[in-house]
CSV table of C-alpha atoms in Angstrom, one decimal:
chain,number,residue,atom,x,y,z
A,1,MET,CA,184.8,-98.5,63.0
A,2,GLU,CA,183.1,-96.9,60.5
A,3,ASN,CA,182.1,-100.0,58.7
A,4,LYS,CA,181.0,-101.5,61.9
A,5,GLU,CA,178.5,-98.7,62.3
A,6,ILE,CA,177.7,-99.4,58.4
A,7,ASP,CA,177.2,-102.7,59.1
A,8,ASP,CA,175.1,-102.2,62.0
A,9,LEU,CA,173.1,-99.8,60.2
A,10,PHE,CA,172.0,-102.2,57.4
A,11,GLN,CA,171.5,-105.0,59.8
A,12,ARG,CA,168.8,-102.8,61.8
A,13,LEU,CA,166.9,-102.2,58.0
A,14,LYS,CA,167.1,-105.4,56.8
A,15,GLY,CA,163.7,-105.9,56.5
A,16,SER,CA,162.5,-102.6,55.5
A,17,LEU,CA,164.6,-101.9,52.5
A,18,ASP,CA,162.8,-101.8,49.1
A,19,LEU,CA,164.6,-104.0,46.6
A,20,GLU,CA,162.5,-104.1,44.0
A,21,GLU,CA,163.2,-102.1,40.6
A,22,PRO,CA,161.1,-99.4,39.5
A,23,GLN,CA,158.5,-99.8,36.8
A,24,ARG,CA,159.1,-99.0,33.5
A,25,ASP,CA,158.0,-95.6,32.9
A,26,HIS,CA,159.1,-94.8,36.3
A,27,ARG,CA,161.2,-92.2,34.5
A,28,LEU,CA,159.2,-90.5,32.7
A,29,ARG,CA,156.5,-90.3,35.2
A,30,PHE,CA,159.1,-88.3,37.3
A,31,LEU,CA,160.2,-86.1,34.3
A,32,GLU,CA,156.4,-85.5,34.0
A,33,LYS,CA,156.4,-84.2,37.6
A,34,LEU,CA,159.3,-82.1,37.1
A,35,HIS,CA,157.7,-80.4,34.3
A,36,THR,CA,154.8,-79.2,36.2
A,37,LEU,CA,156.9,-77.5,38.4
A,38,ASP,CA,157.2,-73.7,38.3
A,39,LYS,CA,160.8,-74.1,38.2
A,40,THR,CA,161.2,-77.0,35.7
A,41,VAL,CA,164.8,-78.5,34.7
A,42,HIS,CA,164.6,-80.1,31.0
A,43,LEU,CA,166.8,-83.3,31.5
A,44,VAL,CA,165.6,-84.5,28.2
A,45,PRO,CA,166.3,-82.2,25.2
A,46,LYS,CA,163.4,-81.3,22.6
A,47,LYS,CA,164.6,-83.0,19.3
A,48,ARG,CA,165.0,-79.7,17.4
A,49,TRP,CA,165.1,-79.6,13.5
A,50,ASN,CA,168.1,-78.5,12.2
A,51,TRP,CA,168.4,-76.5,9.0
A,52,GLN,CA,171.8,-75.6,8.4
A,53,ARG,CA,172.1,-79.1,6.9
A,54,PRO,CA,169.1,-79.0,4.4
A,55,LEU,CA,170.2,-75.1,3.5
A,56,ALA,CA,173.7,-76.3,2.8
A,57,ILE,CA,172.7,-78.8,0.6
A,58,ALA,CA,170.6,-76.8,-1.6
A,59,ALA,CA,172.9,-73.9,-1.5
A,60,SER,CA,175.4,-76.8,-3.4
A,61,VAL,CA,172.9,-77.5,-5.7
A,62,VAL,CA,172.4,-74.1,-7.0
A,63,VAL,CA,176.1,-73.5,-7.1
A,64,PHE,CA,176.4,-76.2,-9.1
A,65,PHE,CA,173.4,-76.2,-11.1
A,66,SER,CA,175.1,-72.7,-12.0
A,67,ILE,CA,178.5,-73.5,-12.8
A,68,GLY,CA,177.0,-76.3,-15.2
A,69,LEU,CA,174.4,-73.9,-16.8
A,70,TYR,CA,177.2,-70.9,-17.1
A,71,LEU,CA,179.5,-73.9,-19.0
A,72,PHE,CA,177.0,-75.2,-20.9
A,73,ILE,CA,175.7,-71.5,-22.6
A,74,ASP,CA,179.2,-70.0,-22.8
A,75,MET,CA,180.8,-73.4,-25.1
A,76,THR,CA,180.0,-71.7,-28.1
A,77,THR,CA,183.5,-70.0,-29.3
A,78,LYS,CA,184.0,-67.6,-31.3
A,79,GLU,CA,184.4,-69.4,-34.3
A,80,ASP,CA,181.3,-71.2,-33.8
A,81,GLN,CA,179.5,-68.1,-33.8
A,82,VAL,CA,181.3,-66.7,-36.9
A,83,ALA,CA,180.5,-70.1,-38.4
A,84,GLU,CA,176.9,-69.5,-38.1
A,85,ILE,CA,177.0,-65.9,-39.3
A,86,SER,CA,179.2,-67.1,-42.9
A,87,PRO,CA,180.4,-70.8,-43.0
A,88,GLU,CA,182.5,-70.1,-45.8
A,89,VAL,CA,184.8,-67.9,-43.2
A,90,SER,CA,185.2,-71.1,-41.2
A,91,ARG,CA,186.4,-73.2,-44.1
A,92,THR,CA,188.5,-70.6,-45.7
A,93,GLN,CA,189.8,-69.8,-41.5
A,94,PHE,CA,190.7,-73.9,-41.3
A,95,TYR,CA,192.9,-73.1,-44.5
A,96,PHE,CA,194.5,-70.4,-43.9
A,97,ALA,CA,195.2,-71.5,-40.2
A,98,ASN,CA,196.5,-74.7,-41.6
A,99,LEU,CA,199.1,-73.4,-44.7
A,100,ILE,CA,200.1,-70.6,-41.9
A,101,GLU,CA,201.2,-73.4,-39.1
A,102,GLN,CA,202.9,-75.1,-41.6
A,103,GLN,CA,205.0,-71.9,-42.8
A,104,VAL,CA,205.6,-71.3,-39.5
A,105,LYS,CA,206.8,-74.8,-38.8
A,106,GLU,CA,209.3,-74.5,-41.7
A,107,LEU,CA,210.2,-71.2,-40.7
A,108,GLU,CA,211.1,-72.5,-37.2
A,109,LYS,CA,213.1,-75.2,-39.0
A,110,HIS,CA,215.7,-72.4,-40.3
A,111,HIS,CA,216.3,-70.7,-36.6
A,112,ALA,CA,220.1,-70.0,-36.7
A,113,PRO,CA,221.8,-67.2,-35.0
A,114,GLU,CA,221.9,-65.5,-38.0
A,115,THR,CA,217.9,-65.6,-38.6
A,116,GLU,CA,217.2,-65.3,-34.9
A,117,LYS,CA,216.3,-61.6,-34.8
A,118,ILE,CA,214.5,-61.8,-37.9
A,119,ILE,CA,212.2,-64.9,-36.5
A,120,SER,CA,211.6,-63.4,-33.5
A,121,ASP,CA,210.3,-60.6,-35.1
A,122,THR,CA,208.3,-62.3,-37.6
A,123,LEU,CA,206.5,-64.4,-35.0
A,124,GLU,CA,205.6,-61.1,-33.1
A,125,GLN,CA,203.9,-59.5,-36.0
A,126,LEU,CA,201.7,-63.0,-36.4
A,127,ASN,CA,200.7,-62.2,-33.0
A,128,LYS,CA,199.5,-58.6,-33.4
A,129,LEU,CA,198.1,-59.8,-36.7
A,130,GLU,CA,196.4,-63.0,-34.8
A,131,VAL,CA,194.7,-60.2,-32.3
A,132,ASP,CA,193.7,-58.0,-35.1
A,133,TYR,CA,191.8,-60.8,-36.5
A,134,GLY,CA,190.1,-61.3,-33.2
A,135,HIS,CA,189.3,-57.8,-33.4
A,136,LEU,CA,187.4,-58.4,-36.6
A,137,GLU,CA,185.7,-61.4,-35.3
A,138,GLU,CA,184.1,-59.5,-32.6
A,139,ASP,CA,183.3,-56.6,-35.0
A,140,LEU,CA,181.5,-59.2,-37.1
A,141,LEU,CA,179.8,-61.2,-33.8
A,142,ASN,CA,178.6,-57.5,-33.1
A,143,GLY,CA,176.7,-57.1,-36.7
A,144,GLY,CA,178.8,-54.9,-38.6
A,145,ASN,CA,179.2,-54.6,-42.4
A,146,SER,CA,179.7,-58.3,-43.2
A,147,LYS,CA,181.2,-57.8,-46.5
A,148,LEU,CA,183.8,-55.4,-45.3
A,149,ILE,CA,184.4,-57.3,-42.1
A,150,LEU,CA,184.9,-60.4,-44.1
A,151,SER,CA,187.5,-58.8,-46.5
A,152,ALA,CA,189.5,-57.6,-43.9
A,153,MET,CA,189.7,-61.0,-42.4
A,154,ILE,CA,190.5,-62.6,-45.6
A,155,THR,CA,193.4,-59.4,-46.1
A,156,ASN,CA,194.7,-60.5,-42.9
A,157,PHE,CA,194.9,-63.9,-43.4
A,158,GLN,CA,196.9,-63.4,-46.7
A,159,THR,CA,198.9,-60.4,-45.1
A,160,ARG,CA,200.0,-63.0,-42.5
A,161,ILE,CA,200.9,-65.6,-45.7
A,162,ASP,CA,202.8,-62.8,-47.4
A,163,LEU,CA,204.9,-61.9,-44.2
A,164,LEU,CA,206.2,-65.4,-43.8
A,165,LYS,CA,206.7,-65.7,-47.8
A,166,ASP,CA,208.9,-62.6,-47.8
A,167,VAL,CA,210.8,-63.5,-44.3
A,168,GLN,CA,211.6,-67.4,-45.6
A,169,ASP,CA,212.6,-65.4,-49.0
A,170,GLN,CA,215.1,-63.4,-46.7
A,171,ILE,CA,216.4,-66.4,-44.7
A,172,GLU,CA,217.0,-68.1,-47.9
A,173,THR,CA,219.0,-65.1,-49.2
A,174,ILE,CA,220.9,-64.8,-45.7
A,175,LYS,CA,221.7,-68.4,-46.2
A,176,THR,CA,222.9,-68.0,-49.7
A,177,LEU,CA,225.4,-65.2,-48.5
A,178,LYS,CA,226.7,-67.1,-45.9
A,179,GLU,CA,227.6,-69.9,-48.1
A,180,TYR,CA,228.8,-67.7,-50.7
A,181,ASN,CA,231.1,-65.7,-47.8
A,182,ASN,CA,232.4,-69.1,-46.3
A,183,GLU,CA,233.4,-70.2,-50.0
A,184,THR,CA,235.6,-67.0,-50.6
A,185,ASN,CA,236.9,-67.3,-47.5
A,186,SER,CA,238.0,-70.7,-48.0
A,187,ILE,CA,240.0,-70.2,-50.7
């Protein structure tokens, strides 16, 4: 029954219904009329400038720039700074460091149960001397008595070399005693 009533309604209103489409700017005019009322409802949101994204980009640029600047400034090492103060120290350090490295490799070749304790003690002493050398470098960079500090640096290298030579001699003595004991035991 309801369908019949609706059909009858449309039959009665057949000529009086507005079937044309509204003009293009109909919606804008309607919204303008709504705005003029006291209780305005904004259906079209106003575009607002969003400051978060530009600020985030600017902050990231500042962070990357700061990190780059820090890395660029901090690229000079102690060795570079010492070389600026005294180029001879740099060459001497290179020579002694290579010599010490070769002797440590030679020392590690003789690693055996009989020599394990002496080798580990020697490596520990070398590390302590290396730390002392680092302190001497800092003292030189901080403007201490350069002649005295340079002399102490060279003495530090010589001490390390002498220590390695003494340990190698002791290892040779241990090996000789071991071979001697093996010869006397085998007879």
